[in-house]
PDB file of C-alpha atoms and ligand atoms in Angstrom:
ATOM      1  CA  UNK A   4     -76.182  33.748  59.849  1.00  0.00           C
ATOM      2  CA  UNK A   5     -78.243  34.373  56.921  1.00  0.00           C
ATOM      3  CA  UNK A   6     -75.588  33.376  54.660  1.00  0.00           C
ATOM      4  CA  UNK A   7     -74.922  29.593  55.445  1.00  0.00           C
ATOM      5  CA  UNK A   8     -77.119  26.966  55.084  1.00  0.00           C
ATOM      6  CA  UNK A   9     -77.998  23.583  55.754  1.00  0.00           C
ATOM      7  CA  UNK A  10     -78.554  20.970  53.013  1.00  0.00           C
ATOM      8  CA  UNK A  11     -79.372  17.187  53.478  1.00  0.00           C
ATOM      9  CA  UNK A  12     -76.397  15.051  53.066  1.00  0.00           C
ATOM     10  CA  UNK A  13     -78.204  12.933  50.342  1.00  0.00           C
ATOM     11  CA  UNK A  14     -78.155  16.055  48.330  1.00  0.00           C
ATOM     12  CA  UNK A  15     -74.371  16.484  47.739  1.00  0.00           C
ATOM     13  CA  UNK A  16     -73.688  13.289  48.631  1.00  0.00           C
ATOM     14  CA  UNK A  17     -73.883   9.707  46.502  1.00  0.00           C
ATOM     15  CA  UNK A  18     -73.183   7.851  49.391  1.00  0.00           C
ATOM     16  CA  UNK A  19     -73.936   8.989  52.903  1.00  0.00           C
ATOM     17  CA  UNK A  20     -73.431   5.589  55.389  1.00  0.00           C
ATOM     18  CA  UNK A  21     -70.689   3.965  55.959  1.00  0.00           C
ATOM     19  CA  UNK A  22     -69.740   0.662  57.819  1.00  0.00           C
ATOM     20  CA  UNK A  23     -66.381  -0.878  58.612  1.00  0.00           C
ATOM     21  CA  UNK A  24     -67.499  -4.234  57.536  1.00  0.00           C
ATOM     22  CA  UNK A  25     -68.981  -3.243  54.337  1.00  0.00           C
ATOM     23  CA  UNK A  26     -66.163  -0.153  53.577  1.00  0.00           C
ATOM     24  CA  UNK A  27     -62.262  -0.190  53.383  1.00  0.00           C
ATOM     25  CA  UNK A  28     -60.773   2.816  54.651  1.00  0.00           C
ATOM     26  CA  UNK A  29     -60.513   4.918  51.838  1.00  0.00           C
ATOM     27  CA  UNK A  30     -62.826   3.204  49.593  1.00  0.00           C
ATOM     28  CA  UNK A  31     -65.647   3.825  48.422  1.00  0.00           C
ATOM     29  CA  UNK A  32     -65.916   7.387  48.559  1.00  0.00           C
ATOM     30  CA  UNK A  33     -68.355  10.183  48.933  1.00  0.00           C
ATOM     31  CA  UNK A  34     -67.651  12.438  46.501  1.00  0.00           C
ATOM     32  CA  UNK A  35     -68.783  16.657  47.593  1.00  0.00           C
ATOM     33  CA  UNK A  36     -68.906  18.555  44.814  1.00  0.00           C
ATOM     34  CA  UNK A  37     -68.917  22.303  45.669  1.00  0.00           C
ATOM     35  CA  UNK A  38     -72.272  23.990  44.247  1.00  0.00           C
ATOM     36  CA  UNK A  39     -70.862  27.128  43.519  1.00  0.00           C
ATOM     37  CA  UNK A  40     -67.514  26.004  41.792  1.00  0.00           C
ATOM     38  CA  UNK A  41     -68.368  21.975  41.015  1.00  0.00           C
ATOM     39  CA  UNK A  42     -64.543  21.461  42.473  1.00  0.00           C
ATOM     40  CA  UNK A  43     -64.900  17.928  44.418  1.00  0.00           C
ATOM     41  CA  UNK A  44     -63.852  16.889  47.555  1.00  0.00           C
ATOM     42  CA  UNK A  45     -63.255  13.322  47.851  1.00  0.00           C
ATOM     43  CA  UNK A  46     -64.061  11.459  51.548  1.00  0.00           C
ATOM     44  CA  UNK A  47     -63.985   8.125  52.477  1.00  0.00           C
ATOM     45  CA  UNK A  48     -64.266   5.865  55.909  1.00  0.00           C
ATOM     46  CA  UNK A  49     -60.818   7.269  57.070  1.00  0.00           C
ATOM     47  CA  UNK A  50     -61.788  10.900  56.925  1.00  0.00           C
ATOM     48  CA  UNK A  51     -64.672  10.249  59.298  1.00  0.00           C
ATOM     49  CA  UNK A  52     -62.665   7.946  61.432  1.00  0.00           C
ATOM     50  CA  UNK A  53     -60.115  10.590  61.974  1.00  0.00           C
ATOM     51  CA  UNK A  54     -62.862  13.316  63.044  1.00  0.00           C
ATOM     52  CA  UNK A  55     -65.219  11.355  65.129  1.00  0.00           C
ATOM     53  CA  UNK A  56     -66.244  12.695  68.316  1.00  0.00           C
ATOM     54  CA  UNK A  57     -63.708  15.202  67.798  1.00  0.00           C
ATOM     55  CA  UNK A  58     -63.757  19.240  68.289  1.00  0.00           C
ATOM     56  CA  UNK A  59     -60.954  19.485  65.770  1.00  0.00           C
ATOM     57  CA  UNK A  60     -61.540  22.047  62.916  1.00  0.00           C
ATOM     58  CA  UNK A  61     -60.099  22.193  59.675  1.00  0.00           C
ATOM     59  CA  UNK A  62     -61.087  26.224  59.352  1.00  0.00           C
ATOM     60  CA  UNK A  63     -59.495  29.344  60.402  1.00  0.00           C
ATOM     61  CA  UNK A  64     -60.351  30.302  64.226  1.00  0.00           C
ATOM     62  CA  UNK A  65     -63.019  33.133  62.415  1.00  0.00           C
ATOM     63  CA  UNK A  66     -65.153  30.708  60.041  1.00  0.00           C
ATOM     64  CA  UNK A  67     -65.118  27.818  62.791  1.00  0.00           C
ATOM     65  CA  UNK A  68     -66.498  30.409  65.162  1.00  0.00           C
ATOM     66  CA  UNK A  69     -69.266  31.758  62.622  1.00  0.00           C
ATOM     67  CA  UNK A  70     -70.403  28.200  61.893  1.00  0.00           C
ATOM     68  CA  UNK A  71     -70.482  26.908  65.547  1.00  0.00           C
ATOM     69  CA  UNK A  72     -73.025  29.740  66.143  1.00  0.00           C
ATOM     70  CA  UNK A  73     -74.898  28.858  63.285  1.00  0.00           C
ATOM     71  CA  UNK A  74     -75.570  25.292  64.600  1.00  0.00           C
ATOM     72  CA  UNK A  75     -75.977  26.329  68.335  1.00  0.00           C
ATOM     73  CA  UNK A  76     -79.571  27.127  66.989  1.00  0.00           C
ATOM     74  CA  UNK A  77     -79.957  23.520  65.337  1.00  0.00           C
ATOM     75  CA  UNK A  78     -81.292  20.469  65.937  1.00  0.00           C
ATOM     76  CA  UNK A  79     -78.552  18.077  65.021  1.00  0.00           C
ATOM     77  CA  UNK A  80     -80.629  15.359  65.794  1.00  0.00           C
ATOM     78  CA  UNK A  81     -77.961  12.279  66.326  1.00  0.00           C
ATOM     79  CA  UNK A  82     -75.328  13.863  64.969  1.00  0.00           C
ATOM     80  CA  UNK A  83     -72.529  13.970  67.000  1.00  0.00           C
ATOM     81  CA  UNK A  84     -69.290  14.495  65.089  1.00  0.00           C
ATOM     82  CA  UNK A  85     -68.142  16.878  62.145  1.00  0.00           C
ATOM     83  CA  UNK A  86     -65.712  16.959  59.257  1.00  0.00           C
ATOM     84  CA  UNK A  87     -64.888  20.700  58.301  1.00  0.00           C
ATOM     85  CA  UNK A  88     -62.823  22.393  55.146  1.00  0.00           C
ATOM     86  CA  UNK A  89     -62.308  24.791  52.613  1.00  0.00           C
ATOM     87  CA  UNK A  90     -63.849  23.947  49.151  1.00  0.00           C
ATOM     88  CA  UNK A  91     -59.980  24.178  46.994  1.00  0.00           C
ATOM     89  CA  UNK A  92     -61.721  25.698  44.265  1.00  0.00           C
ATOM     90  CA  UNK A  93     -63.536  28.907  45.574  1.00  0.00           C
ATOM     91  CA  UNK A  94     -62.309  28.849  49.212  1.00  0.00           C
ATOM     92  CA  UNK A  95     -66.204  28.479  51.053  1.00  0.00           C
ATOM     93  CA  UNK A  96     -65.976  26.819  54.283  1.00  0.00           C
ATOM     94  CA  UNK A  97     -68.103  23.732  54.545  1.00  0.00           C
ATOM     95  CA  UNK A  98     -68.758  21.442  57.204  1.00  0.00           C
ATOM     96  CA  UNK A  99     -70.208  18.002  56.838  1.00  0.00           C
ATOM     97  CA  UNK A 100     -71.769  16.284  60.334  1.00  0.00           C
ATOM     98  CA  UNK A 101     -72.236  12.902  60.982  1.00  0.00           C
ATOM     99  CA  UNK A 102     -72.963  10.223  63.331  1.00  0.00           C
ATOM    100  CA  UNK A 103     -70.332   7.932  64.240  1.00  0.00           C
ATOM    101  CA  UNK A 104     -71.991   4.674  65.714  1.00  0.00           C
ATOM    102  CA  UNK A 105     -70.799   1.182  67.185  1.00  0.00           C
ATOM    103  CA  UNK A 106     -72.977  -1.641  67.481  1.00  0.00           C
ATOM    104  CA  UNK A 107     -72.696  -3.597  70.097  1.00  0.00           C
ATOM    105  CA  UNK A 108     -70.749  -7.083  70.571  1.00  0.00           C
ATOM    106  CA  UNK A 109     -69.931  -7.918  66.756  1.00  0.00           C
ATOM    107  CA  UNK A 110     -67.880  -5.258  66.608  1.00  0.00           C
ATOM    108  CA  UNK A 111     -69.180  -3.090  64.051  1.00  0.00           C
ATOM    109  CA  UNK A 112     -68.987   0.174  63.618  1.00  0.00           C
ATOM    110  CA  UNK A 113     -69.801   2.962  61.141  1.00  0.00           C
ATOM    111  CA  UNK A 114     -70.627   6.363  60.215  1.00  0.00           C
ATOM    112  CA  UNK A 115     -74.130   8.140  58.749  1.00  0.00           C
ATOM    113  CA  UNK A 116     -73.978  11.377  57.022  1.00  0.00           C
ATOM    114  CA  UNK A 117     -76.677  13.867  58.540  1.00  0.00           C
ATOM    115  CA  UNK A 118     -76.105  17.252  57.024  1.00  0.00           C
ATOM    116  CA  UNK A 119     -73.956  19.639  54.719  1.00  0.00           C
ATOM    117  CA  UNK A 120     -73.065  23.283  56.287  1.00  0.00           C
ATOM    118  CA  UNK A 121     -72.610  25.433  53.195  1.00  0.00           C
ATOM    119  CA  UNK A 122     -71.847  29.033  52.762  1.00  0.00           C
ATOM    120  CA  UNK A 123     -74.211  30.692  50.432  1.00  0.00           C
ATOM    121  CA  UNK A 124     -72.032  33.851  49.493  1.00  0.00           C
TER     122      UNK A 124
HETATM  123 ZN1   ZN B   1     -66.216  25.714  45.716  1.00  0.00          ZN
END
């Protein structure tokens, strides 16, 4: 899988944790922008709501497949959830994972950004 690579989420990303008692649901954002065609995704608490601790893939059966083997070999660390697409502007899959958290008796919970999947051709 020479051609994807992984990129720390602080690198695309202007804001990489979230908390539901510090963020509304779909603001602030993180803001992608796509390093080959500058199009920008824009996520928010929602979006990682909706794919936490979920197997559910936003790519075609083929790319999903490529990338799964691709992080088979990783170290995800505490990762434990993922947010996949296709960049609208030049159509390279990315996948973002994350770690979706709770803490404990107060109730809070929240989200931190670990890594960026990217296709590099
Ligand atoms: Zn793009």
């Amino acid at each position: 899988m020479k051609d994807m690579k992984t990129v720390p989420a602080e690198e695309r990303l202007g804001k990489v944790d979230y908390s539901n008692y510090s963020d509304w649901d779909t603001y602030p954002r993180s803001v992608y922008e796509c390093p080959f065609c500058q199009k920008g995704l824009s996520l928010s608490f929602k979006d990682f709501e909706k794919h936490s601790l979920s197997e559910f893939t936003n790519l075609s059966e083929d790319m999903a497949h490529k990338i799964d083997n691709l992080v088979s070999t990783l170290d995800k660390g505490t990762a434990n959830s993922f947010l996949d697409f296709q960049c609208q502007g030049c159509h390279r899959p990315v996948r973002i994972y994350y770690t979706a958290w709770a803490g404990g008796r107060h109730g809070e919970a929240g989200f931190q950004i670990n890594f960026i999947i990217e296709n590099k051709v």
